[in-house]
Amino acid sequence: MGADDKIRNAGEKVAGKSKETAGKLTDDKSLEAEGKMDQAKSDLKQAGEKVKDAFKKD
């Protein structure tokens, strides 16, 4: 996983967490769900990068 990918994924996760928190504070279920989805997408991207890295080492 390249450093730029790690930074981008971490940024997406932080942005998702911020959206989720803002949604909770404002009682905006849509924003909260969007934040959770952003975090999940970031986790999936990170997992995909780890799989690619595992195959590159062989």
PDB file of N, CA, C and O in Angstrom:
ATOM      1  N   MET A   1       0.850  -1.163   0.000  1.00  0.00           N
ATOM      2  CA  MET A   1       0.000   0.000   0.000  1.00  0.00           C
ATOM      3  C   MET A   1       0.897   1.227   0.000  1.00  0.00           C
ATOM      4  O   MET A   1       1.755   1.369   0.847  1.00  0.00           O
ATOM      5  N   GLY A   2       0.688   2.099  -0.956  1.00  0.00           N
ATOM      6  CA  GLY A   2       1.484   3.303  -1.031  1.00  0.00           C
ATOM      7  C   GLY A   2       1.124   4.269   0.085  1.00  0.00           C
ATOM      8  O   GLY A   2       0.009   4.262   0.605  1.00  0.00           O
ATOM      9  N   ALA A   3       2.088   5.108   0.410  1.00  0.00           N
ATOM     10  CA  ALA A   3       1.863   6.070   1.488  1.00  0.00           C
ATOM     11  C   ALA A   3       0.718   7.017   1.157  1.00  0.00           C
ATOM     12  O   ALA A   3      -0.083   7.364   2.033  1.00  0.00           O
ATOM     13  N   ASP A   4       0.616   7.413  -0.116  1.00  0.00           N
ATOM     14  CA  ASP A   4      -0.465   8.324  -0.490  1.00  0.00           C
ATOM     15  C   ASP A   4      -1.833   7.659  -0.343  1.00  0.00           C
ATOM     16  O   ASP A   4      -2.803   8.304   0.053  1.00  0.00           O
ATOM     17  N   ASP A   5      -1.910   6.367  -0.623  1.00  0.00           N
ATOM     18  CA  ASP A   5      -3.169   5.639  -0.441  1.00  0.00           C
ATOM     19  C   ASP A   5      -3.538   5.548   1.036  1.00  0.00           C
ATOM     20  O   ASP A   5      -4.702   5.691   1.410  1.00  0.00           O
ATOM     21  N   LYS A   6      -2.543   5.300   1.875  1.00  0.00           N
ATOM     22  CA  LYS A   6      -2.798   5.222   3.317  1.00  0.00           C
ATOM     23  C   LYS A   6      -3.327   6.553   3.837  1.00  0.00           C
ATOM     24  O   LYS A   6      -4.290   6.599   4.613  1.00  0.00           O
ATOM     25  N   ILE A   7      -2.713   7.632   3.391  1.00  0.00           N
ATOM     26  CA  ILE A   7      -3.130   8.963   3.842  1.00  0.00           C
ATOM     27  C   ILE A   7      -4.536   9.269   3.346  1.00  0.00           C
ATOM     28  O   ILE A   7      -5.375   9.776   4.093  1.00  0.00           O
ATOM     29  N   ARG A   8      -4.800   8.952   2.092  1.00  0.00           N
ATOM     30  CA  ARG A   8      -6.122   9.210   1.516  1.00  0.00           C
ATOM     31  C   ARG A   8      -7.194   8.399   2.249  1.00  0.00           C
ATOM     32  O   ARG A   8      -8.258   8.929   2.581  1.00  0.00           O
ATOM     33  N   ASN A   9      -6.916   7.131   2.512  1.00  0.00           N
ATOM     34  CA  ASN A   9      -7.890   6.289   3.223  1.00  0.00           C
ATOM     35  C   ASN A   9      -8.118   6.780   4.648  1.00  0.00           C
ATOM     36  O   ASN A   9      -9.245   6.770   5.140  1.00  0.00           O
ATOM     37  N   ALA A  10      -7.045   7.209   5.304  1.00  0.00           N
ATOM     38  CA  ALA A  10      -7.187   7.731   6.663  1.00  0.00           C
ATOM     39  C   ALA A  10      -8.018   9.010   6.655  1.00  0.00           C
ATOM     40  O   ALA A  10      -8.865   9.218   7.528  1.00  0.00           O
ATOM     41  N   GLY A  11      -7.793   9.845   5.650  1.00  0.00           N
ATOM     42  CA  GLY A  11      -8.572  11.075   5.531  1.00  0.00           C
ATOM     43  C   GLY A  11     -10.045  10.794   5.305  1.00  0.00           C
ATOM     44  O   GLY A  11     -10.911  11.462   5.882  1.00  0.00           O
ATOM     45  N   GLU A  12     -10.340   9.800   4.465  1.00  0.00           N
ATOM     46  CA  GLU A  12     -11.735   9.430   4.221  1.00  0.00           C
ATOM     47  C   GLU A  12     -12.387   8.903   5.490  1.00  0.00           C
ATOM     48  O   GLU A  12     -13.554   9.182   5.765  1.00  0.00           O
ATOM     49  N   LYS A  13     -11.622   8.138   6.253  1.00  0.00           N
ATOM     50  CA  LYS A  13     -12.169   7.579   7.491  1.00  0.00           C
ATOM     51  C   LYS A  13     -12.464   8.700   8.497  1.00  0.00           C
ATOM     52  O   LYS A  13     -13.512   8.712   9.133  1.00  0.00           O
ATOM     53  N   VAL A  14     -11.549   9.654   8.610  1.00  0.00           N
ATOM     54  CA  VAL A  14     -11.749  10.784   9.527  1.00  0.00           C
ATOM     55  C   VAL A  14     -12.947  11.615   9.081  1.00  0.00           C
ATOM     56  O   VAL A  14     -13.775  12.022   9.909  1.00  0.00           O
ATOM     57  N   ALA A  15     -13.053  11.865   7.774  1.00  0.00           N
ATOM     58  CA  ALA A  15     -14.188  12.631   7.264  1.00  0.00           C
ATOM     59  C   ALA A  15     -15.504  11.896   7.534  1.00  0.00           C
ATOM     60  O   ALA A  15     -16.504  12.520   7.915  1.00  0.00           O
ATOM     61  N   GLY A  16     -15.488  10.592   7.365  1.00  0.00           N
ATOM     62  CA  GLY A  16     -16.683   9.799   7.655  1.00  0.00           C
ATOM     63  C   GLY A  16     -17.065   9.856   9.124  1.00  0.00           C
ATOM     64  O   GLY A  16     -18.245   9.974   9.468  1.00  0.00           O
ATOM     65  N   LYS A  17     -16.071   9.780   9.989  1.00  0.00           N
ATOM     66  CA  LYS A  17     -16.333   9.844  11.428  1.00  0.00           C
ATOM     67  C   LYS A  17     -16.893  11.215  11.792  1.00  0.00           C
ATOM     68  O   LYS A  17     -17.809  11.319  12.615  1.00  0.00           O
ATOM     69  N   SER A  18     -16.376  12.260  11.155  1.00  0.00           N
ATOM     70  CA  SER A  18     -16.877  13.612  11.406  1.00  0.00           C
ATOM     71  C   SER A  18     -18.334  13.741  10.973  1.00  0.00           C
ATOM     72  O   SER A  18     -19.152  14.328  11.687  1.00  0.00           O
ATOM     73  N   LYS A  19     -18.659  13.202   9.807  1.00  0.00           N
ATOM     74  CA  LYS A  19     -20.046  13.237   9.326  1.00  0.00           C
ATOM     75  C   LYS A  19     -20.954  12.479  10.285  1.00  0.00           C
ATOM     76  O   LYS A  19     -22.057  12.935  10.606  1.00  0.00           O
ATOM     77  N   GLU A  20     -20.493  11.311  10.733  1.00  0.00           N
ATOM     78  CA  GLU A  20     -21.298  10.506  11.650  1.00  0.00           C
ATOM     79  C   GLU A  20     -21.566  11.276  12.942  1.00  0.00           C
ATOM     80  O   GLU A  20     -22.705  11.335  13.427  1.00  0.00           O
ATOM     81  N   THR A  21     -20.537  11.890  13.481  1.00  0.00           N
ATOM     82  CA  THR A  21     -20.674  12.656  14.724  1.00  0.00           C
ATOM     83  C   THR A  21     -21.593  13.855  14.529  1.00  0.00           C
ATOM     84  O   THR A  21     -22.458  14.117  15.370  1.00  0.00           O
ATOM     85  N   ALA A  22     -21.415  14.567  13.415  1.00  0.00           N
ATOM     86  CA  ALA A  22     -22.286  15.714  13.133  1.00  0.00           C
ATOM     87  C   ALA A  22     -23.734  15.261  13.002  1.00  0.00           C
ATOM     88  O   ALA A  22     -24.654  15.942  13.487  1.00  0.00           O
ATOM     89  N   GLY A  23     -23.942  14.121  12.368  1.00  0.00           N
ATOM     90  CA  GLY A  23     -25.290  13.586  12.231  1.00  0.00           C
ATOM     91  C   GLY A  23     -25.916  13.245  13.573  1.00  0.00           C
ATOM     92  O   GLY A  23     -27.097  13.505  13.812  1.00  0.00           O
ATOM     93  N   LYS A  24     -25.113  12.684  14.462  1.00  0.00           N
ATOM     94  CA  LYS A  24     -25.618  12.351  15.799  1.00  0.00           C
ATOM     95  C   LYS A  24     -25.975  13.612  16.575  1.00  0.00           C
ATOM     96  O   LYS A  24     -26.999  13.678  17.250  1.00  0.00           O
ATOM     97  N   LEU A  25     -25.096  14.625  16.478  1.00  0.00           N
ATOM     98  CA  LEU A  25     -25.320  15.861  17.230  1.00  0.00           C
ATOM     99  C   LEU A  25     -26.535  16.630  16.733  1.00  0.00           C
ATOM    100  O   LEU A  25     -27.230  17.281  17.524  1.00  0.00           O
ATOM    101  N   THR A  26     -26.789  16.577  15.444  1.00  0.00           N
ATOM    102  CA  THR A  26     -27.910  17.318  14.862  1.00  0.00           C
ATOM    103  C   THR A  26     -29.144  16.442  14.673  1.00  0.00           C
ATOM    104  O   THR A  26     -30.140  16.912  14.130  1.00  0.00           O
ATOM    105  N   ASP A  27     -29.056  15.203  15.087  1.00  0.00           N
ATOM    106  CA  ASP A  27     -30.138  14.227  14.922  1.00  0.00           C
ATOM    107  C   ASP A  27     -30.527  14.061  13.457  1.00  0.00           C
ATOM    108  O   ASP A  27     -31.680  13.914  13.104  1.00  0.00           O
ATOM    109  N   ASP A  28     -29.481  14.093  12.594  1.00  0.00           N
ATOM    110  CA  ASP A  28     -29.656  13.910  11.148  1.00  0.00           C
ATOM    111  C   ASP A  28     -29.228  12.481  10.806  1.00  0.00           C
ATOM    112  O   ASP A  28     -28.047  12.196  10.626  1.00  0.00           O
ATOM    113  N   LYS A  29     -30.204  11.590  10.745  1.00  0.00           N
ATOM    114  CA  LYS A  29     -29.922  10.171  10.516  1.00  0.00           C
ATOM    115  C   LYS A  29     -29.266   9.931   9.157  1.00  0.00           C
ATOM    116  O   LYS A  29     -28.434   9.046   9.001  1.00  0.00           O
ATOM    117  N   SER A  30     -29.627  10.741   8.171  1.00  0.00           N
ATOM    118  CA  SER A  30     -29.060  10.597   6.831  1.00  0.00           C
ATOM    119  C   SER A  30     -27.563  10.910   6.845  1.00  0.00           C
ATOM    120  O   SER A  30     -26.757  10.175   6.272  1.00  0.00           O
ATOM    121  N   LEU A  31     -27.178  11.998   7.505  1.00  0.00           N
ATOM    122  CA  LEU A  31     -25.764  12.372   7.588  1.00  0.00           C
ATOM    123  C   LEU A  31     -24.983  11.342   8.399  1.00  0.00           C
ATOM    124  O   LEU A  31     -23.856  10.986   8.052  1.00  0.00           O
ATOM    125  N   GLU A  32     -25.589  10.859   9.457  1.00  0.00           N
ATOM    126  CA  GLU A  32     -24.950   9.834  10.284  1.00  0.00           C
ATOM    127  C   GLU A  32     -24.691   8.566   9.465  1.00  0.00           C
ATOM    128  O   GLU A  32     -23.596   7.991   9.509  1.00  0.00           O
ATOM    129  N   ALA A  33     -25.684   8.148   8.691  1.00  0.00           N
ATOM    130  CA  ALA A  33     -25.542   6.952   7.856  1.00  0.00           C
ATOM    131  C   ALA A  33     -24.488   7.173   6.767  1.00  0.00           C
ATOM    132  O   ALA A  33     -23.703   6.270   6.460  1.00  0.00           O
ATOM    133  N   GLU A  34     -24.470   8.367   6.198  1.00  0.00           N
ATOM    134  CA  GLU A  34     -23.477   8.679   5.165  1.00  0.00           C
ATOM    135  C   GLU A  34     -22.060   8.594   5.749  1.00  0.00           C
ATOM    136  O   GLU A  34     -21.147   8.069   5.109  1.00  0.00           O
ATOM    137  N   GLY A  35     -21.888   9.080   6.961  1.00  0.00           N
ATOM    138  CA  GLY A  35     -20.594   9.008   7.624  1.00  0.00           C
ATOM    139  C   GLY A  35     -20.158   7.574   7.868  1.00  0.00           C
ATOM    140  O   GLY A  35     -19.002   7.209   7.658  1.00  0.00           O
ATOM    141  N   LYS A  36     -21.097   6.750   8.296  1.00  0.00           N
ATOM    142  CA  LYS A  36     -20.783   5.337   8.530  1.00  0.00           C
ATOM    143  C   LYS A  36     -20.414   4.645   7.217  1.00  0.00           C
ATOM    144  O   LYS A  36     -19.501   3.820   7.176  1.00  0.00           O
ATOM    145  N   MET A  37     -21.114   5.012   6.139  1.00  0.00           N
ATOM    146  CA  MET A  37     -20.821   4.412   4.844  1.00  0.00           C
ATOM    147  C   MET A  37     -19.437   4.846   4.350  1.00  0.00           C
ATOM    148  O   MET A  37     -18.689   4.034   3.818  1.00  0.00           O
ATOM    149  N   ASP A  38     -19.096   6.109   4.562  1.00  0.00           N
ATOM    150  CA  ASP A  38     -17.769   6.585   4.162  1.00  0.00           C
ATOM    151  C   ASP A  38     -16.669   5.821   4.904  1.00  0.00           C
ATOM    152  O   ASP A  38     -15.643   5.463   4.321  1.00  0.00           O
ATOM    153  N   GLN A  39     -16.894   5.565   6.170  1.00  0.00           N
ATOM    154  CA  GLN A  39     -15.913   4.820   6.958  1.00  0.00           C
ATOM    155  C   GLN A  39     -15.784   3.387   6.447  1.00  0.00           C
ATOM    156  O   GLN A  39     -14.675   2.850   6.350  1.00  0.00           O
ATOM    157  N   ALA A  40     -16.900   2.784   6.128  1.00  0.00           N
ATOM    158  CA  ALA A  40     -16.883   1.409   5.622  1.00  0.00           C
ATOM    159  C   ALA A  40     -16.156   1.337   4.281  1.00  0.00           C
ATOM    160  O   ALA A  40     -15.381   0.404   4.041  1.00  0.00           O
ATOM    161  N   LYS A  41     -16.397   2.309   3.397  1.00  0.00           N
ATOM    162  CA  LYS A  41     -15.709   2.336   2.107  1.00  0.00           C
ATOM    163  C   LYS A  41     -14.207   2.464   2.305  1.00  0.00           C
ATOM    164  O   LYS A  41     -13.421   1.802   1.634  1.00  0.00           O
ATOM    165  N   SER A  42     -13.814   3.310   3.244  1.00  0.00           N
ATOM    166  CA  SER A  42     -12.391   3.479   3.538  1.00  0.00           C
ATOM    167  C   SER A  42     -11.777   2.169   4.032  1.00  0.00           C
ATOM    168  O   SER A  42     -10.680   1.795   3.616  1.00  0.00           O
ATOM    169  N   ASP A  43     -12.487   1.470   4.895  1.00  0.00           N
ATOM    170  CA  ASP A  43     -11.998   0.184   5.407  1.00  0.00           C
ATOM    171  C   ASP A  43     -11.850  -0.841   4.279  1.00  0.00           C
ATOM    172  O   ASP A  43     -10.873  -1.596   4.237  1.00  0.00           O
ATOM    173  N   LEU A  44     -12.818  -0.863   3.360  1.00  0.00           N
ATOM    174  CA  LEU A  44     -12.747  -1.799   2.239  1.00  0.00           C
ATOM    175  C   LEU A  44     -11.577  -1.480   1.312  1.00  0.00           C
ATOM    176  O   LEU A  44     -10.882  -2.381   0.848  1.00  0.00           O
ATOM    177  N   LYS A  45     -11.374  -0.206   1.057  1.00  0.00           N
ATOM    178  CA  LYS A  45     -10.245   0.194   0.203  1.00  0.00           C
ATOM    179  C   LYS A  45      -8.925  -0.216   0.850  1.00  0.00           C
ATOM    180  O   LYS A  45      -8.028  -0.711   0.183  1.00  0.00           O
ATOM    181  N   GLN A  46      -8.834  -0.001   2.144  1.00  0.00           N
ATOM    182  CA  GLN A  46      -7.619  -0.358   2.867  1.00  0.00           C
ATOM    183  C   GLN A  46      -7.390  -1.870   2.818  1.00  0.00           C
ATOM    184  O   GLN A  46      -6.271  -2.328   2.603  1.00  0.00           O
ATOM    185  N   ALA A  47      -8.443  -2.641   2.981  1.00  0.00           N
ATOM    186  CA  ALA A  47      -8.321  -4.099   2.912  1.00  0.00           C
ATOM    187  C   ALA A  47      -7.892  -4.531   1.514  1.00  0.00           C
ATOM    188  O   ALA A  47      -7.049  -5.421   1.361  1.00  0.00           O
ATOM    189  N   GLY A  48      -8.437  -3.909   0.487  1.00  0.00           N
ATOM    190  CA  GLY A  48      -8.062  -4.221  -0.888  1.00  0.00           C
ATOM    191  C   GLY A  48      -6.597  -3.924  -1.151  1.00  0.00           C
ATOM    192  O   GLY A  48      -5.905  -4.694  -1.827  1.00  0.00           O
ATOM    193  N   GLU A  49      -6.122  -2.817  -0.623  1.00  0.00           N
ATOM    194  CA  GLU A  49      -4.710  -2.468  -0.791  1.00  0.00           C
ATOM    195  C   GLU A  49      -3.811  -3.491  -0.088  1.00  0.00           C
ATOM    196  O   GLU A  49      -2.748  -3.848  -0.598  1.00  0.00           O
ATOM    197  N   LYS A  50      -4.240  -3.959   1.072  1.00  0.00           N
ATOM    198  CA  LYS A  50      -3.451  -4.961   1.794  1.00  0.00           C
ATOM    199  C   LYS A  50      -3.379  -6.272   1.020  1.00  0.00           C
ATOM    200  O   LYS A  50      -2.341  -6.931   0.994  1.00  0.00           O
ATOM    201  N   VAL A  51      -4.476  -6.645   0.376  1.00  0.00           N
ATOM    202  CA  VAL A  51      -4.486  -7.859  -0.449  1.00  0.00           C
ATOM    203  C   VAL A  51      -3.522  -7.701  -1.618  1.00  0.00           C
ATOM    204  O   VAL A  51      -2.733  -8.604  -1.911  1.00  0.00           O
ATOM    205  N   LYS A  52      -3.569  -6.543  -2.275  1.00  0.00           N
ATOM    206  CA  LYS A  52      -2.652  -6.296  -3.390  1.00  0.00           C
ATOM    207  C   LYS A  52      -1.201  -6.359  -2.922  1.00  0.00           C
ATOM    208  O   LYS A  52      -0.356  -6.935  -3.599  1.00  0.00           O
ATOM    209  N   ASP A  53      -0.919  -5.784  -1.755  1.00  0.00           N
ATOM    210  CA  ASP A  53       0.438  -5.813  -1.218  1.00  0.00           C
ATOM    211  C   ASP A  53       0.898  -7.240  -0.928  1.00  0.00           C
ATOM    212  O   ASP A  53       2.043  -7.581  -1.153  1.00  0.00           O
ATOM    213  N   ALA A  54      -0.012  -8.068  -0.442  1.00  0.00           N
ATOM    214  CA  ALA A  54       0.332  -9.453  -0.124  1.00  0.00           C
ATOM    215  C   ALA A  54       0.738 -10.209  -1.379  1.00  0.00           C
ATOM    216  O   ALA A  54       1.664 -11.011  -1.354  1.00  0.00           O
ATOM    217  N   PHE A  55       0.067  -9.952  -2.499  1.00  0.00           N
ATOM    218  CA  PHE A  55       0.399 -10.629  -3.746  1.00  0.00           C
ATOM    219  C   PHE A  55       1.678 -10.082  -4.374  1.00  0.00           C
ATOM    220  O   PHE A  55       2.389 -10.796  -5.067  1.00  0.00           O
ATOM    221  N   LYS A  56       1.988  -8.826  -4.132  1.00  0.00           N
ATOM    222  CA  LYS A  56       3.196  -8.223  -4.686  1.00  0.00           C
ATOM    223  C   LYS A  56       4.448  -8.818  -4.046  1.00  0.00           C
ATOM    224  O   LYS A  56       5.491  -8.875  -4.663  1.00  0.00           O
ATOM    225  N   LYS A  57       4.355  -9.258  -2.815  1.00  0.00           N
ATOM    226  CA  LYS A  57       5.520  -9.764  -2.083  1.00  0.00           C
ATOM    227  C   LYS A  57       5.949 -11.149  -2.553  1.00  0.00           C
ATOM    228  O   LYS A  57       7.039 -11.580  -2.283  1.00  0.00           O
ATOM    229  N   ASP A  58       5.079 -11.868  -3.240  1.00  0.00           N
ATOM    230  CA  ASP A  58       5.398 -13.228  -3.695  1.00  0.00           C
ATOM    231  C   ASP A  58       6.322 -13.241  -4.864  1.00  0.00           C
ATOM    232  O   ASP A  58       6.656 -12.487  -5.579  1.00  0.00           O
TER     233      ASP A  58
END
